Short mmCIF file of C-alpha atoms in Angstrom, two decimals:
data_model
loop_
_atom_site.label_atom_id
_atom_site.label_comp_id
_atom_site.label_asym_id
_atom_site.label_seq_id
_atom_site.Cartn_x
_atom_site.Cartn_y
_atom_site.Cartn_z
CA UNK A 1 -29.84 170.00 -30.54
CA UNK A 2 -32.49 167.81 -32.98
CA UNK A 3 -31.03 166.57 -35.72
CA UNK A 4 -32.90 163.67 -36.97
CA UNK A 5 -36.38 161.77 -36.57
CA UNK A 6 -35.94 157.68 -37.09
CA UNK A 7 -39.36 156.23 -37.86
CA UNK A 8 -40.09 152.83 -36.87
CA UNK A 9 -42.39 150.17 -35.90
CA UNK A 10 -46.41 150.53 -36.84
CA UNK A 11 -47.72 153.65 -38.08
CA UNK A 12 -49.17 155.82 -34.87
CA UNK A 13 -52.86 155.84 -34.97
CA UNK A 14 -54.28 159.77 -34.74
CA UNK A 15 -54.10 161.80 -31.34
CA UNK A 16 -55.95 164.24 -32.21
CA UNK A 17 -59.75 163.12 -33.26
CA UNK A 18 -63.46 164.82 -32.43
CA UNK A 19 -64.74 165.49 -29.53
CA UNK A 20 -66.51 162.23 -27.57
CA UNK A 21 -69.80 162.12 -27.44
CA UNK A 22 -68.96 160.13 -24.04
CA UNK A 23 -67.02 163.31 -22.59
CA UNK A 24 -69.89 165.86 -23.62
CA UNK A 25 -72.98 163.67 -21.58
CA UNK A 26 -72.18 165.07 -18.44
CA UNK A 27 -69.27 162.08 -17.03
CA UNK A 28 -66.47 162.95 -14.84
CA UNK A 29 -63.78 160.38 -15.70
CA UNK A 30 -60.79 159.31 -13.11
CA UNK A 31 -57.84 158.55 -14.37
CA UNK A 32 -54.52 157.81 -12.01
CA UNK A 33 -51.25 156.69 -12.70
CA UNK A 34 -48.62 154.91 -11.18
CA UNK A 35 -45.02 153.76 -11.20
CA UNK A 36 -42.40 151.79 -9.90
CA UNK A 37 -40.60 155.70 -9.07
CA UNK A 38 -41.66 159.04 -9.00
CA UNK A 39 -45.22 159.05 -9.86
CA UNK A 40 -46.12 160.50 -12.84
CA UNK A 41 -48.52 164.03 -11.57
CA UNK A 42 -50.39 166.08 -13.07
CA UNK A 43 -47.54 168.96 -13.28
CA UNK A 44 -44.40 166.19 -15.07
CA UNK A 45 -43.84 166.25 -18.24
CA UNK A 46 -45.92 162.76 -18.85
CA UNK A 47 -48.86 163.75 -16.61
CA UNK A 48 -48.74 167.32 -18.78
CA UNK A 49 -49.00 165.07 -21.85
CA UNK A 50 -51.74 162.88 -20.71
CA UNK A 51 -53.63 166.65 -19.77
CA UNK A 52 -53.12 167.76 -23.27
CA UNK A 53 -54.02 165.31 -25.13
CA UNK A 54 -56.62 163.60 -23.33
CA UNK A 55 -57.86 167.61 -23.07
CA UNK A 56 -57.96 167.62 -27.13
CA UNK A 57 -60.59 164.81 -26.85
CA UNK A 58 -63.18 165.72 -24.97
CA UNK A 59 -61.67 164.86 -20.65
CA UNK A 60 -60.87 168.15 -19.64
CA UNK A 61 -58.95 167.95 -16.13
CA UNK A 62 -61.28 169.83 -12.95
CA UNK A 63 -64.57 169.38 -15.25
CA UNK A 64 -65.23 166.02 -16.08
CA UNK A 65 -61.58 164.59 -15.58
CA UNK A 66 -59.85 163.38 -12.35
CA UNK A 67 -56.08 163.21 -11.92
CA UNK A 68 -54.91 160.23 -8.79
CA UNK A 69 -51.01 160.04 -8.84
CA UNK A 70 -48.67 157.26 -7.40
CA UNK A 71 -45.10 156.28 -7.31
CA UNK A 72 -43.90 153.65 -5.60
CA UNK A 73 -39.89 154.71 -5.33
CA UNK A 74 -37.85 152.50 -5.91
CA UNK A 75 -39.86 149.71 -3.69
CA UNK A 76 -41.70 148.06 -6.31
CA UNK A 77 -43.63 145.46 -3.06
CA UNK A 78 -45.45 148.81 -2.80
CA UNK A 79 -46.91 148.64 -6.27
CA UNK A 80 -50.16 146.17 -5.60
CA UNK A 81 -50.77 148.32 -2.88
CA UNK A 82 -50.72 151.74 -4.58
CA UNK A 83 -52.31 149.95 -6.88
CA UNK A 84 -55.22 149.42 -4.28
CA UNK A 85 -55.20 152.09 -3.30
CA UNK A 86 -56.14 153.47 -7.19
CA UNK A 87 -58.84 150.83 -7.34
CA UNK A 88 -60.74 152.57 -4.04
CA UNK A 89 -60.84 156.26 -6.03
CA UNK A 90 -62.66 154.45 -8.45
CA UNK A 91 -60.40 155.01 -11.17
CA UNK A 92 -61.85 153.90 -14.83
CA UNK A 93 -58.36 153.59 -16.29
CA UNK A 94 -54.66 154.18 -15.10
CA UNK A 95 -51.25 154.67 -17.17
CA UNK A 96 -48.14 152.64 -15.71
CA UNK A 97 -44.30 152.61 -16.49
CA UNK A 98 -42.60 149.18 -15.87
CA UNK A 99 -43.36 145.63 -16.18
CA UNK A 100 -44.70 145.24 -12.34
CA UNK A 101 -46.73 147.87 -12.76
CA UNK A 102 -48.32 146.07 -15.12
CA UNK A 103 -48.35 143.00 -13.29
CA UNK A 104 -50.11 144.36 -10.30
CA UNK A 105 -52.30 145.76 -12.11
CA UNK A 106 -53.75 142.86 -14.19
CA UNK A 107 -53.83 141.42 -10.97
CA UNK A 108 -55.63 143.84 -9.80
CA UNK A 109 -58.23 144.14 -12.72
CA UNK A 110 -58.08 148.11 -13.26
CA UNK A 111 -58.48 149.17 -17.37
CA UNK A 112 -54.53 149.16 -18.03
CA UNK A 113 -52.33 151.72 -20.20
CA UNK A 114 -48.79 150.79 -20.22
CA UNK A 115 -46.27 154.26 -21.66
CA UNK A 116 -43.53 152.02 -21.38
CA UNK A 117 -40.85 149.55 -19.71
CA UNK A 118 -42.55 146.92 -19.51
CA UNK A 119 -40.22 144.35 -22.43
CA UNK A 120 -41.87 141.70 -24.99
CA UNK A 121 -45.44 141.11 -22.85
CA UNK A 122 -45.74 138.40 -24.95
CA UNK A 123 -42.71 137.47 -23.96
CA UNK A 124 -43.85 137.43 -20.45
CA UNK A 125 -47.57 136.46 -20.79
CA UNK A 126 -48.29 140.13 -19.68
CA UNK A 127 -50.73 139.82 -23.07
CA UNK A 128 -51.89 137.39 -25.40
CA UNK A 129 -50.82 139.79 -28.27
CA UNK A 130 -50.23 142.38 -29.77
CA UNK A 131 -52.99 142.78 -32.07
CA UNK A 132 -55.33 140.90 -28.87
CA UNK A 133 -54.34 141.34 -26.14
CA UNK A 134 -57.39 140.18 -24.16
CA UNK A 135 -57.55 141.05 -20.68
CA UNK A 136 -57.37 144.57 -18.65
CA UNK A 137 -54.03 145.85 -20.61
CA UNK A 138 -53.53 147.74 -23.60
CA UNK A 139 -50.56 150.36 -24.38
CA UNK A 140 -47.09 150.84 -26.31
CA UNK A 141 -45.06 148.25 -26.78
CA UNK A 142 -41.69 147.85 -29.11
CA UNK A 143 -39.22 145.09 -31.31
CA UNK A 144 -35.95 144.09 -27.98
CA UNK A 145 -34.06 142.73 -30.68
CA UNK A 146 -33.94 145.24 -33.37
CA UNK A 147 -33.38 147.86 -30.85
CA UNK A 148 -30.80 145.74 -28.95
CA UNK A 149 -29.18 145.48 -31.90
CA UNK A 150 -29.32 149.03 -33.15
CA UNK A 151 -28.01 150.16 -29.51
CA UNK A 152 -24.74 147.44 -30.01
CA UNK A 153 -24.49 149.11 -33.19
CA UNK A 154 -24.03 152.50 -32.31
CA UNK A 155 -21.84 151.63 -29.33
CA UNK A 156 -19.54 150.23 -31.97
CA UNK A 157 -19.57 153.44 -33.89
CA UNK A 158 -18.33 154.70 -31.17
CA UNK A 159 -15.87 152.76 -29.97
CA UNK A 160 -14.72 150.13 -32.88
CA UNK A 161 -12.69 147.78 -30.80
CA UNK A 162 -15.70 146.42 -29.21
CA UNK A 163 -15.59 143.58 -28.65
CA UNK A 164 -16.87 142.40 -25.17
CA UNK A 165 -20.01 144.88 -23.77
CA UNK A 166 -21.42 144.58 -19.70
CA UNK A 167 -24.63 144.57 -19.63
CA UNK A 168 -26.39 145.40 -16.89
CA UNK A 169 -30.13 145.26 -15.82
CA UNK A 170 -32.66 144.31 -13.20
CA UNK A 171 -32.58 139.87 -12.99
CA UNK A 172 -36.19 140.55 -10.48
CA UNK A 173 -37.97 141.52 -13.11
CA UNK A 174 -38.90 139.59 -15.62
CA UNK A 175 -39.54 142.00 -18.42
CA UNK A 176 -36.42 143.66 -17.65
CA UNK A 177 -34.77 140.12 -18.48
CA UNK A 178 -35.72 139.48 -21.34
CA UNK A 179 -34.94 142.32 -23.08
CA UNK A 180 -31.48 141.44 -21.39
CA UNK A 181 -31.98 138.45 -23.80
CA UNK A 182 -32.72 140.46 -26.78
CA UNK A 183 -29.85 142.35 -26.17
CA UNK A 184 -27.29 139.28 -25.19
CA UNK A 185 -28.54 137.65 -28.22
CA UNK A 186 -28.24 140.59 -30.88
CA UNK A 187 -24.38 140.90 -29.24
CA UNK A 188 -23.65 137.39 -29.84
CA UNK A 189 -24.97 137.80 -33.86
CA UNK A 190 -22.90 140.81 -34.34
CA UNK A 191 -19.76 138.48 -32.58
CA UNK A 192 -19.67 141.24 -29.21
CA UNK A 193 -18.74 139.00 -26.09
CA UNK A 194 -21.25 139.51 -23.38
CA UNK A 195 -20.38 139.91 -19.47
CA UNK A 196 -23.71 140.04 -17.82
CA UNK A 197 -24.20 141.27 -14.85
CA UNK A 198 -28.52 141.05 -13.06
CA UNK A 199 -28.82 142.81 -9.97
CA UNK A 200 -31.12 142.85 -7.42
CA UNK A 201 -30.96 145.53 -5.67
CA UNK A 202 -28.86 148.38 -5.14
CA UNK A 203 -25.53 146.97 -2.90
CA UNK A 204 -25.54 144.29 -6.47
CA UNK A 205 -23.87 147.55 -8.01
CA UNK A 206 -20.58 146.97 -6.05
CA UNK A 207 -20.77 143.81 -6.97
CA UNK A 208 -21.01 144.62 -11.04
CA UNK A 209 -18.68 147.48 -10.62
CA UNK A 210 -16.17 144.47 -8.84
CA UNK A 211 -16.53 142.29 -12.19
CA UNK A 212 -15.41 144.96 -14.45
CA UNK A 213 -12.94 145.74 -12.49
CA UNK A 214 -11.19 141.93 -12.38
CA UNK A 215 -12.15 141.72 -15.96
CA UNK A 216 -12.24 145.38 -18.16
CA UNK A 217 -15.27 145.51 -20.80
CA UNK A 218 -15.24 147.25 -23.50
CA UNK A 219 -18.67 149.37 -23.33
CA UNK A 220 -21.31 148.98 -21.27
CA UNK A 221 -25.27 148.44 -22.22
CA UNK A 222 -28.19 149.47 -19.54
CA UNK A 223 -31.19 148.18 -19.60
CA UNK A 224 -33.61 150.65 -17.62
CA UNK A 225 -35.97 150.02 -14.89
CA UNK A 226 -36.08 151.75 -11.97
CA UNK A 227 -33.86 150.08 -10.00
CA UNK A 228 -30.96 150.55 -12.29
CA UNK A 229 -31.96 153.81 -12.87
CA UNK A 230 -32.72 154.91 -9.47
CA UNK A 231 -28.60 153.58 -9.71
CA UNK A 232 -27.63 155.17 -12.65
CA UNK A 233 -25.47 158.36 -11.36
CA UNK A 234 -23.31 155.27 -9.55
CA UNK A 235 -23.38 153.75 -13.56
CA UNK A 236 -22.36 157.31 -14.96
CA UNK A 237 -19.37 157.61 -12.62
CA UNK A 238 -17.99 154.15 -12.88
CA UNK A 239 -17.86 154.67 -16.50
CA UNK A 240 -16.72 157.66 -16.51
CA UNK A 241 -13.93 156.85 -14.13
CA UNK A 242 -12.91 154.15 -16.37
CA UNK A 243 -13.65 155.92 -20.28
CA UNK A 244 -16.24 153.21 -21.02
CA UNK A 245 -18.26 154.23 -23.46
CA UNK A 246 -22.25 153.55 -22.06
CA UNK A 247 -25.36 153.29 -23.88
CA UNK A 248 -28.45 153.39 -22.27
CA UNK A 249 -32.10 152.84 -23.74
CA UNK A 250 -33.66 156.31 -22.25
CA UNK A 251 -32.48 160.11 -23.75
CA UNK A 252 -33.41 161.33 -20.52
CA UNK A 253 -30.50 159.05 -19.37
CA UNK A 254 -28.16 161.58 -21.87
CA UNK A 255 -29.59 164.22 -20.44
CA UNK A 256 -28.66 163.80 -17.28
CA UNK A 257 -25.05 163.03 -17.26
CA UNK A 258 -25.21 159.60 -19.29
CA UNK A 259 -22.78 159.29 -23.03
CA UNK A 260 -26.00 158.38 -24.87
CA UNK A 261 -28.94 157.00 -25.14
CA UNK A 262 -31.22 155.01 -27.72
CA UNK A 263 -35.23 154.35 -27.16
CA UNK A 264 -38.16 154.84 -27.94
CA UNK A 265 -38.75 158.73 -27.44
CA UNK A 266 -40.56 158.80 -24.11
CA UNK A 267 -43.53 161.79 -25.43
CA UNK A 268 -44.57 160.34 -28.13
CA UNK A 269 -45.73 157.24 -26.13
CA UNK A 270 -47.45 158.78 -23.08
CA UNK A 271 -49.12 160.94 -26.82
CA UNK A 272 -50.69 157.80 -27.79
CA UNK A 273 -51.13 156.12 -24.36
CA UNK A 274 -53.16 159.21 -23.31
CA UNK A 275 -55.23 158.87 -27.21
CA UNK A 276 -55.80 154.96 -25.77
CA UNK A 277 -56.94 156.36 -22.27
CA UNK A 278 -59.33 158.27 -23.88
CA UNK A 279 -60.79 155.09 -26.73
CA UNK A 280 -61.30 153.11 -23.34
CA UNK A 281 -63.65 155.91 -21.23
CA UNK A 282 -65.70 156.15 -24.99
CA UNK A 283 -66.46 152.62 -23.81
CA UNK A 284 -63.62 150.36 -25.71
CA UNK A 285 -62.32 147.43 -24.18
CA UNK A 286 -58.31 147.76 -23.14
CA UNK A 287 -57.75 144.27 -24.17
CA UNK A 288 -59.32 144.33 -27.39
CA UNK A 289 -57.51 147.63 -28.61
CA UNK A 290 -53.86 146.68 -29.94
CA UNK A 291 -50.11 147.55 -28.57
CA UNK A 292 -48.82 150.31 -30.74
CA UNK A 293 -45.14 150.62 -31.69
CA UNK A 294 -43.52 153.61 -31.23
CA UNK A 295 -42.60 155.02 -34.63
CA UNK A 296 -39.84 158.22 -33.03
CA UNK A 297 -36.32 156.93 -31.61
CA UNK A 298 -34.63 159.16 -31.00
CA UNK A 299 -30.62 158.84 -30.61
CA UNK A 300 -29.11 160.88 -28.00
CA UNK A 301 -24.95 162.10 -27.00
CA UNK A 302 -23.89 163.86 -24.35
CA UNK A 303 -21.23 165.74 -25.62
CA UNK A 304 -20.27 167.20 -22.65
CA UNK A 305 -19.80 163.69 -20.51
CA UNK A 306 -18.03 162.79 -24.22
CA UNK A 307 -15.25 165.77 -23.85
CA UNK A 308 -14.61 165.09 -19.80
CA UNK A 309 -14.15 161.86 -19.81
CA UNK A 310 -12.03 162.18 -23.13
CA UNK A 311 -14.52 160.18 -25.72
CA UNK A 312 -13.93 161.36 -29.29
CA UNK A 313 -17.34 161.25 -30.55
CA UNK A 314 -16.92 160.18 -34.45
CA UNK A 315 -18.50 162.71 -37.42
CA UNK A 316 -19.84 160.00 -38.80
CA UNK A 317 -22.19 158.70 -35.04
CA UNK A 318 -22.73 162.11 -34.46
CA UNK A 319 -24.73 163.11 -38.27
CA UNK A 320 -26.51 160.34 -36.87
CA UNK A 321 -28.01 162.30 -33.63
CA UNK A 322 -31.37 163.75 -32.63
CA UNK A 323 -30.24 165.65 -30.24
CA UNK A 324 -26.27 166.70 -29.11
CA UNK A 325 -25.86 167.59 -25.48
CA UNK A 326 -23.05 170.48 -25.33
#
C-alpha cells in the first residue's frame, strides 16, 4: 500500500509539454537503451515509461520513433561492443543504467541520458558539474551522502542496537565504490563500525558471507549494481538465516524478498529521463542539460520477509513506509 511520498532534491521539470516542431517535421528518431543486466525493452516497465512520455511529446513508436534495446546480462565487458551495435543503428540518443554503461557510452561519443545507477558523476569525473555536464551526457543523479545517512538511520530504526554494519558493494565499479565511500563516511558519523565487503565476481560472495559468519554484523547495507543485483537472492537468504536486518537501494529488491529499501523512485527517474531525451531530439546538446535529482524516495518494507525471519517492525518505522508488502 502507498503511505506517503518523500520529497527531496531539485524541483522537477514539467514532463508534459507542447508537441515539438521537430517531432512534427516528419523525421524519424532512433532511441537506444543499454544496461549491464537485462535490456530495457519496449514491454519492460522502464521501456513503457520511455515510450509513453516520448509519445506525449510527439515522438511515437512506429511512426517517428524506433527503439533498440541491449543488455549485457551481467558481463560488463560486453558493454563497449553493445554500445557499438547501437551506434551502427544511428541512434540519436541512448538511455543507460549503471556507471560502466555510462563510461562505454561516453567513449563512443553518443548522446546519453543516464536514468539511474551511475553514482556521483562529478566525483568519478564522468561529467564536469551537475549544472554543466559537458560532453554528450546528462541524466538523473542523486545525493549519495544524504541517502546513505538516511538508509543507515532507517536501519537503526529497525534495529536500535545497531553498532556494526556490513556493506556489500562491487569494488570494480568506480561509481558504486564512491557510493560505498559515502555510506562508510555516513556510518562513521553515526558512530557505527563498518565491515567493508567489496566483491568483484559471484564467487566473492561466499568469502563475504564467511567473513560475516566469523564476525557477525548487526545489519547489512547493499550498494546496488549489476553484480549485487544478480546475486541478490544469496544476500536475502544469508540475511534471513542469520536474522540480520538489511536495507537495499532499489525498491524492486524489497519487493523481491529484501527486508526494506530506500532510494530514488525508478518510474519517476525514467519519466524524467524520457523528458531529457525529448529535449535532445529537439536539438539540445546533452552537455548543456543539467543533471537532475529525483524528488521521490520511497521507503518499501517487506512484511513477508520480516515475519519469515522473526523480525518485529517498529510501528514508527511502518508509519514512515510508502509501500508495505504483506
